[in-house]
Amino acid sequence: AGQRGEIRMNRTEACESAEDEEEEGDEEYESANGGESEEKQEEAEEDDGDVEVGYEEWNKVVGLWEDEHRGIQIHGPRTFPEVRFTHSKFRAVKDLHVTEVKALRAPTGKAAVTFRVSFPATPGGPATESAVWLVDADGTRVVHAGGRRVQDVLTRPRPRRRERDTMSMMLMTRAASKAVGLRHDL
């Protein structure tokens, strides 16, 4: 019976010791994360707009988008999206550096991509300038730069004449083949 009491006592001491170690671990975590607890850290991550974007929704964002001044291409999987500039009237495309690319759900509830664009400064300005873009599935673009917020709409580019003619020829050829009973696997 004496041994049992000792074992119980050891278990109690072990539990208290484990709780003390857990609290110390929490304190270490909090000091490493600016005083925030692990729970607060998780809540902050959830509130970051970092909601899973579905495959079908993401496909509405992927592709070419443009306005009268520039064009971008959004590609890659939603878990690791990529953005590149295809053309720009004001800056050399090679000077436009895209970073921090992330697929997310926009405040409108639509799938979107957000990214930071860095570029050389204009004379008299900081060494480099940057802007944060958000583009959603409808082409709505919100740009935050220099303390200003600009919102407009990007569009899908129309196929060039040569591409339209090629597609038309392919469709006419396929229709004619079906009409006479030929089989073409295009």
Short mmCIF file of N, CA, C and O in Angstrom, two decimals, residues 31-117:
data_model
loop_
_atom_site.label_atom_id
_atom_site.label_comp_id
_atom_site.label_asym_id
_atom_site.label_seq_id
_atom_site.Cartn_x
_atom_site.Cartn_y
_atom_site.Cartn_z
N SER A 31 7.06 34.94 -25.98
CA SER A 31 8.16 35.90 -26.09
C SER A 31 8.77 35.85 -27.48
O SER A 31 9.21 36.85 -28.02
N ALA A 32 8.77 34.68 -28.12
CA ALA A 32 9.31 34.56 -29.48
C ALA A 32 8.36 35.16 -30.51
O ALA A 32 8.77 35.49 -31.60
N ASN A 33 7.07 35.31 -30.17
CA ASN A 33 6.09 35.83 -31.11
C ASN A 33 5.50 37.16 -30.67
O ASN A 33 4.32 37.42 -30.82
N GLY A 34 6.32 37.99 -30.10
CA GLY A 34 5.90 39.34 -29.74
C GLY A 34 4.84 39.39 -28.65
O GLY A 34 4.01 40.28 -28.64
N GLY A 35 4.83 38.42 -27.74
CA GLY A 35 3.89 38.44 -26.63
C GLY A 35 2.52 37.86 -26.96
O GLY A 35 1.64 37.85 -26.13
N GLU A 36 2.31 37.38 -28.18
CA GLU A 36 1.01 36.80 -28.54
C GLU A 36 1.00 35.32 -28.22
O GLU A 36 1.98 34.61 -28.45
N SER A 37 -0.11 34.86 -27.71
CA SER A 37 -0.24 33.43 -27.43
C SER A 37 -0.44 32.69 -28.74
O SER A 37 -0.76 33.28 -29.77
N GLU A 38 -0.29 31.38 -28.67
CA GLU A 38 -0.47 30.54 -29.87
C GLU A 38 -1.89 30.67 -30.40
O GLU A 38 -2.11 30.72 -31.60
N GLU A 39 -2.88 30.76 -29.50
CA GLU A 39 -4.28 30.90 -29.92
C GLU A 39 -4.49 32.20 -30.67
O GLU A 39 -5.15 32.24 -31.70
N LYS A 40 -3.93 33.30 -30.15
CA LYS A 40 -4.08 34.59 -30.83
C LYS A 40 -3.40 34.56 -32.19
O LYS A 40 -3.87 35.14 -33.14
N GLN A 41 -2.25 33.88 -32.26
CA GLN A 41 -1.52 33.76 -33.52
C GLN A 41 -2.39 33.03 -34.55
O GLN A 41 -2.47 33.44 -35.70
N GLU A 42 -3.06 31.93 -34.14
CA GLU A 42 -3.91 31.17 -35.04
C GLU A 42 -5.11 32.00 -35.48
O GLU A 42 -5.50 31.97 -36.64
N GLU A 43 -5.71 32.77 -34.56
CA GLU A 43 -6.84 33.63 -34.91
C GLU A 43 -6.43 34.67 -35.94
O GLU A 43 -7.14 34.95 -36.88
N ALA A 44 -5.25 35.24 -35.74
CA ALA A 44 -4.75 36.25 -36.68
C ALA A 44 -4.56 35.66 -38.07
O ALA A 44 -4.87 36.28 -39.07
N GLU A 45 -4.06 34.42 -38.12
CA GLU A 45 -3.87 33.77 -39.41
C GLU A 45 -5.21 33.51 -40.09
O GLU A 45 -5.34 33.66 -41.30
N GLU A 46 -6.23 33.14 -39.31
CA GLU A 46 -7.55 32.88 -39.87
C GLU A 46 -8.19 34.16 -40.38
O GLU A 46 -8.90 34.16 -41.38
N ASP A 47 -7.96 35.29 -39.72
CA ASP A 47 -8.56 36.56 -40.12
C ASP A 47 -7.81 37.23 -41.26
O ASP A 47 -8.16 38.30 -41.70
N ASP A 48 -6.76 36.61 -41.75
CA ASP A 48 -5.90 37.22 -42.76
C ASP A 48 -6.50 37.13 -44.17
O ASP A 48 -5.85 37.47 -45.14
N GLY A 49 -7.75 36.67 -44.32
CA GLY A 49 -8.34 36.50 -45.64
C GLY A 49 -7.79 35.27 -46.33
O GLY A 49 -7.99 35.07 -47.51
N ASP A 50 -7.08 34.45 -45.59
CA ASP A 50 -6.41 33.29 -46.14
C ASP A 50 -7.38 32.12 -46.18
O ASP A 50 -7.20 31.11 -45.52
N VAL A 51 -8.45 32.26 -46.95
CA VAL A 51 -9.47 31.24 -47.05
C VAL A 51 -9.16 30.40 -48.29
O VAL A 51 -8.76 30.92 -49.32
N GLU A 52 -9.38 29.12 -48.18
CA GLU A 52 -9.12 28.23 -49.30
C GLU A 52 -9.93 28.65 -50.52
O GLU A 52 -11.13 28.85 -50.43
N VAL A 53 -9.27 28.79 -51.63
CA VAL A 53 -9.92 29.13 -52.90
C VAL A 53 -10.03 27.85 -53.69
O VAL A 53 -9.04 27.14 -53.88
N GLY A 54 -11.23 27.52 -54.13
CA GLY A 54 -11.47 26.29 -54.87
C GLY A 54 -10.84 26.29 -56.25
O GLY A 54 -10.55 27.34 -56.83
N TYR A 55 -10.63 25.09 -56.78
CA TYR A 55 -10.01 24.91 -58.09
C TYR A 55 -10.78 25.64 -59.19
O TYR A 55 -10.20 26.36 -60.00
N GLU A 56 -12.10 25.45 -59.23
CA GLU A 56 -12.93 26.09 -60.26
C GLU A 56 -12.86 27.62 -60.15
O GLU A 56 -12.76 28.32 -61.15
N GLU A 57 -12.91 28.13 -58.92
CA GLU A 57 -12.82 29.57 -58.71
C GLU A 57 -11.48 30.12 -59.17
O GLU A 57 -11.40 31.17 -59.78
N TRP A 58 -10.41 29.39 -58.84
CA TRP A 58 -9.07 29.84 -59.19
C TRP A 58 -8.91 29.92 -60.71
O TRP A 58 -8.26 30.83 -61.22
N ASN A 59 -9.54 29.00 -61.44
CA ASN A 59 -9.43 29.03 -62.90
C ASN A 59 -10.04 30.29 -63.51
O ASN A 59 -9.72 30.65 -64.64
N LYS A 60 -10.93 30.96 -62.78
CA LYS A 60 -11.51 32.22 -63.26
C LYS A 60 -10.53 33.38 -63.10
O LYS A 60 -10.67 34.40 -63.75
N VAL A 61 -9.53 33.21 -62.25
CA VAL A 61 -8.52 34.25 -62.03
C VAL A 61 -7.34 34.06 -62.98
O VAL A 61 -6.77 35.03 -63.48
N VAL A 62 -6.99 32.81 -63.24
CA VAL A 62 -5.83 32.48 -64.07
C VAL A 62 -6.01 32.98 -65.50
O VAL A 62 -7.11 32.93 -66.04
N GLY A 63 -4.94 33.48 -66.08
CA GLY A 63 -4.97 33.89 -67.48
C GLY A 63 -4.38 35.27 -67.68
O GLY A 63 -3.69 35.81 -66.82
N LEU A 64 -4.66 35.83 -68.85
CA LEU A 64 -4.16 37.16 -69.20
C LEU A 64 -5.18 38.22 -68.82
O LEU A 64 -6.38 38.04 -69.04
N TRP A 65 -4.70 39.33 -68.27
CA TRP A 65 -5.52 40.48 -67.93
C TRP A 65 -4.78 41.73 -68.41
O TRP A 65 -3.55 41.76 -68.37
N GLU A 66 -5.51 42.75 -68.84
CA GLU A 66 -4.84 43.97 -69.27
C GLU A 66 -5.74 45.19 -69.14
O GLU A 66 -6.96 45.07 -69.02
N ASP A 67 -5.10 46.35 -69.15
CA ASP A 67 -5.79 47.62 -69.28
C ASP A 67 -5.07 48.37 -70.40
O ASP A 67 -4.26 47.79 -71.12
N GLU A 68 -5.34 49.65 -70.54
CA GLU A 68 -4.72 50.37 -71.66
C GLU A 68 -3.22 50.62 -71.46
O GLU A 68 -2.54 51.03 -72.39
N HIS A 69 -2.68 50.34 -70.26
CA HIS A 69 -1.27 50.64 -69.98
C HIS A 69 -0.37 49.42 -69.81
O HIS A 69 0.82 49.50 -70.02
N ARG A 70 -0.94 48.30 -69.37
CA ARG A 70 -0.10 47.14 -69.04
C ARG A 70 -0.90 45.84 -69.12
O ARG A 70 -2.11 45.87 -69.14
N GLY A 71 -0.16 44.74 -69.13
CA GLY A 71 -0.80 43.43 -69.12
C GLY A 71 -0.10 42.52 -68.12
O GLY A 71 1.10 42.64 -67.90
N ILE A 72 -0.87 41.63 -67.51
CA ILE A 72 -0.29 40.65 -66.59
C ILE A 72 -0.79 39.26 -66.95
O ILE A 72 -1.84 39.10 -67.56
N GLN A 73 0.01 38.29 -66.59
CA GLN A 73 -0.39 36.89 -66.75
C GLN A 73 -0.34 36.24 -65.38
O GLN A 73 0.68 36.29 -64.69
N ILE A 74 -1.46 35.65 -64.98
CA ILE A 74 -1.56 34.92 -63.72
C ILE A 74 -1.59 33.45 -64.07
O ILE A 74 -2.40 33.03 -64.91
N HIS A 75 -0.70 32.67 -63.49
CA HIS A 75 -0.65 31.25 -63.81
C HIS A 75 -0.18 30.46 -62.61
O HIS A 75 0.16 31.02 -61.58
N GLY A 76 -0.17 29.16 -62.75
CA GLY A 76 0.26 28.27 -61.68
C GLY A 76 -0.91 27.82 -60.83
O GLY A 76 -2.02 28.33 -60.94
N PRO A 77 -0.66 26.85 -59.97
CA PRO A 77 -1.73 26.36 -59.09
C PRO A 77 -2.06 27.38 -58.02
O PRO A 77 -1.26 28.25 -57.70
N ARG A 78 -3.24 27.27 -57.45
CA ARG A 78 -3.68 28.23 -56.43
C ARG A 78 -2.83 28.15 -55.17
O ARG A 78 -2.78 29.08 -54.39
N THR A 79 -2.15 27.03 -54.97
CA THR A 79 -1.29 26.88 -53.80
C THR A 79 0.06 27.55 -53.99
O THR A 79 0.75 27.83 -53.02
N PHE A 80 0.44 27.81 -55.22
CA PHE A 80 1.71 28.47 -55.52
C PHE A 80 1.56 29.31 -56.79
O PHE A 80 2.14 29.01 -57.82
N PRO A 81 0.73 30.36 -56.72
CA PRO A 81 0.47 31.14 -57.93
C PRO A 81 1.68 31.98 -58.36
O PRO A 81 2.55 32.28 -57.54
N GLU A 82 1.69 32.32 -59.62
CA GLU A 82 2.75 33.17 -60.16
C GLU A 82 2.10 34.28 -60.99
O GLU A 82 1.05 34.08 -61.59
N VAL A 83 2.75 35.44 -61.00
CA VAL A 83 2.27 36.58 -61.77
C VAL A 83 3.46 37.18 -62.50
O VAL A 83 4.54 37.31 -61.93
N ARG A 84 3.25 37.55 -63.75
CA ARG A 84 4.30 38.26 -64.50
C ARG A 84 3.66 39.31 -65.37
O ARG A 84 2.51 39.17 -65.80
N PHE A 85 4.38 40.38 -65.61
CA PHE A 85 3.91 41.43 -66.50
C PHE A 85 4.28 41.06 -67.92
O PHE A 85 5.40 40.63 -68.19
N THR A 86 3.32 41.19 -68.84
CA THR A 86 3.58 40.86 -70.24
C THR A 86 4.00 42.09 -71.04
O THR A 86 4.77 41.98 -71.98
N HIS A 87 3.47 43.26 -70.65
CA HIS A 87 3.86 44.52 -71.30
C HIS A 87 3.48 45.69 -70.40
O HIS A 87 2.64 45.57 -69.52
N SER A 88 4.15 46.82 -70.64
CA SER A 88 3.86 48.04 -69.90
C SER A 88 4.26 49.23 -70.75
O SER A 88 5.32 49.22 -71.37
N LYS A 89 3.41 50.24 -70.79
CA LYS A 89 3.72 51.44 -71.56
C LYS A 89 4.64 52.40 -70.82
O LYS A 89 5.28 53.24 -71.42
N PHE A 90 4.71 52.29 -69.48
CA PHE A 90 5.46 53.26 -68.69
C PHE A 90 6.80 52.77 -68.19
O PHE A 90 7.69 53.57 -67.94
N ARG A 91 6.96 51.49 -68.00
CA ARG A 91 8.21 50.94 -67.45
C ARG A 91 8.61 49.70 -68.22
O ARG A 91 7.78 49.01 -68.78
N ALA A 92 9.90 49.42 -68.20
CA ALA A 92 10.39 48.19 -68.83
C ALA A 92 9.92 47.01 -67.98
O ALA A 92 10.02 47.04 -66.75
N VAL A 93 9.39 45.99 -68.63
CA VAL A 93 8.88 44.82 -67.91
C VAL A 93 9.96 44.20 -67.04
O VAL A 93 9.68 43.74 -65.94
N LYS A 94 11.20 44.23 -67.49
CA LYS A 94 12.30 43.64 -66.71
C LYS A 94 12.52 44.36 -65.39
O LYS A 94 13.10 43.81 -64.46
N ASP A 95 12.04 45.61 -65.27
CA ASP A 95 12.19 46.37 -64.03
C ASP A 95 11.05 46.15 -63.04
O ASP A 95 11.09 46.65 -61.92
N LEU A 96 10.02 45.42 -63.44
CA LEU A 96 8.87 45.16 -62.58
C LEU A 96 9.07 43.82 -61.88
O LEU A 96 9.01 42.77 -62.51
N HIS A 97 9.33 43.85 -60.58
CA HIS A 97 9.61 42.64 -59.82
C HIS A 97 8.40 42.27 -58.96
O HIS A 97 7.98 43.05 -58.11
N VAL A 98 7.84 41.10 -59.21
CA VAL A 98 6.65 40.63 -58.51
C VAL A 98 7.06 39.70 -57.38
O VAL A 98 7.80 38.74 -57.59
N THR A 99 6.56 39.98 -56.16
CA THR A 99 6.83 39.14 -54.99
C THR A 99 5.55 38.99 -54.17
O THR A 99 4.55 39.65 -54.46
N GLU A 100 5.62 38.17 -53.15
CA GLU A 100 4.52 37.99 -52.19
C GLU A 100 3.19 37.62 -52.88
O GLU A 100 2.14 38.14 -52.54
N VAL A 101 3.26 36.73 -53.85
CA VAL A 101 2.07 36.32 -54.60
C VAL A 101 1.27 35.32 -53.76
O VAL A 101 1.83 34.37 -53.22
N LYS A 102 -0.04 35.55 -53.68
CA LYS A 102 -0.87 34.70 -52.83
C LYS A 102 -2.29 34.64 -53.38
O LYS A 102 -2.87 35.66 -53.72
N ALA A 103 -2.84 33.43 -53.46
CA ALA A 103 -4.25 33.25 -53.84
C ALA A 103 -5.07 33.39 -52.57
O ALA A 103 -4.70 32.88 -51.52
N LEU A 104 -6.18 34.11 -52.65
CA LEU A 104 -7.04 34.30 -51.49
C LEU A 104 -8.44 34.67 -51.93
O LEU A 104 -8.72 34.75 -53.11
N ARG A 105 -9.29 34.86 -50.97
CA ARG A 105 -10.65 35.31 -51.25
C ARG A 105 -10.68 36.82 -50.99
O ARG A 105 -10.33 37.28 -49.91
N ALA A 106 -11.10 37.58 -51.99
CA ALA A 106 -11.17 39.04 -51.89
C ALA A 106 -12.31 39.44 -50.94
O ALA A 106 -13.20 38.64 -50.67
N PRO A 107 -12.30 40.68 -50.46
CA PRO A 107 -13.40 41.15 -49.61
C PRO A 107 -14.77 41.00 -50.28
O PRO A 107 -15.79 40.89 -49.61
N THR A 108 -14.79 40.95 -51.61
CA THR A 108 -16.05 40.76 -52.34
C THR A 108 -16.54 39.32 -52.29
O THR A 108 -17.64 39.03 -52.74
N GLY A 109 -15.69 38.42 -51.78
CA GLY A 109 -16.06 37.00 -51.70
C GLY A 109 -15.58 36.20 -52.89
O GLY A 109 -15.74 34.99 -52.94
N LYS A 110 -15.00 36.85 -53.88
CA LYS A 110 -14.53 36.17 -55.09
C LYS A 110 -13.08 35.73 -54.93
O LYS A 110 -12.32 36.30 -54.16
N ALA A 111 -12.71 34.71 -55.69
CA ALA A 111 -11.32 34.28 -55.71
C ALA A 111 -10.48 35.41 -56.26
O ALA A 111 -10.91 36.18 -57.12
N ALA A 112 -9.25 35.55 -55.75
CA ALA A 112 -8.39 36.65 -56.16
C ALA A 112 -6.93 36.27 -55.97
O ALA A 112 -6.61 35.25 -55.36
N VAL A 113 -6.07 37.11 -56.50
CA VAL A 113 -4.63 36.98 -56.28
C VAL A 113 -4.15 38.35 -55.80
O VAL A 113 -4.64 39.38 -56.25
N THR A 114 -3.24 38.34 -54.85
CA THR A 114 -2.63 39.58 -54.39
C THR A 114 -1.12 39.43 -54.54
O THR A 114 -0.59 38.33 -54.41
N PHE A 115 -0.45 40.54 -54.84
CA PHE A 115 1.00 40.50 -55.02
C PHE A 115 1.57 41.90 -54.88
O PHE A 115 0.86 42.89 -54.98
N ARG A 116 2.87 41.95 -54.63
CA ARG A 116 3.59 43.23 -54.51
C ARG A 116 4.44 43.40 -55.77
O ARG A 116 5.11 42.47 -56.20
N VAL A 117 4.39 44.60 -56.34
CA VAL A 117 5.21 44.94 -57.49
C VAL A 117 6.21 45.99 -57.05
O VAL A 117 5.83 47.03 -56.53
#
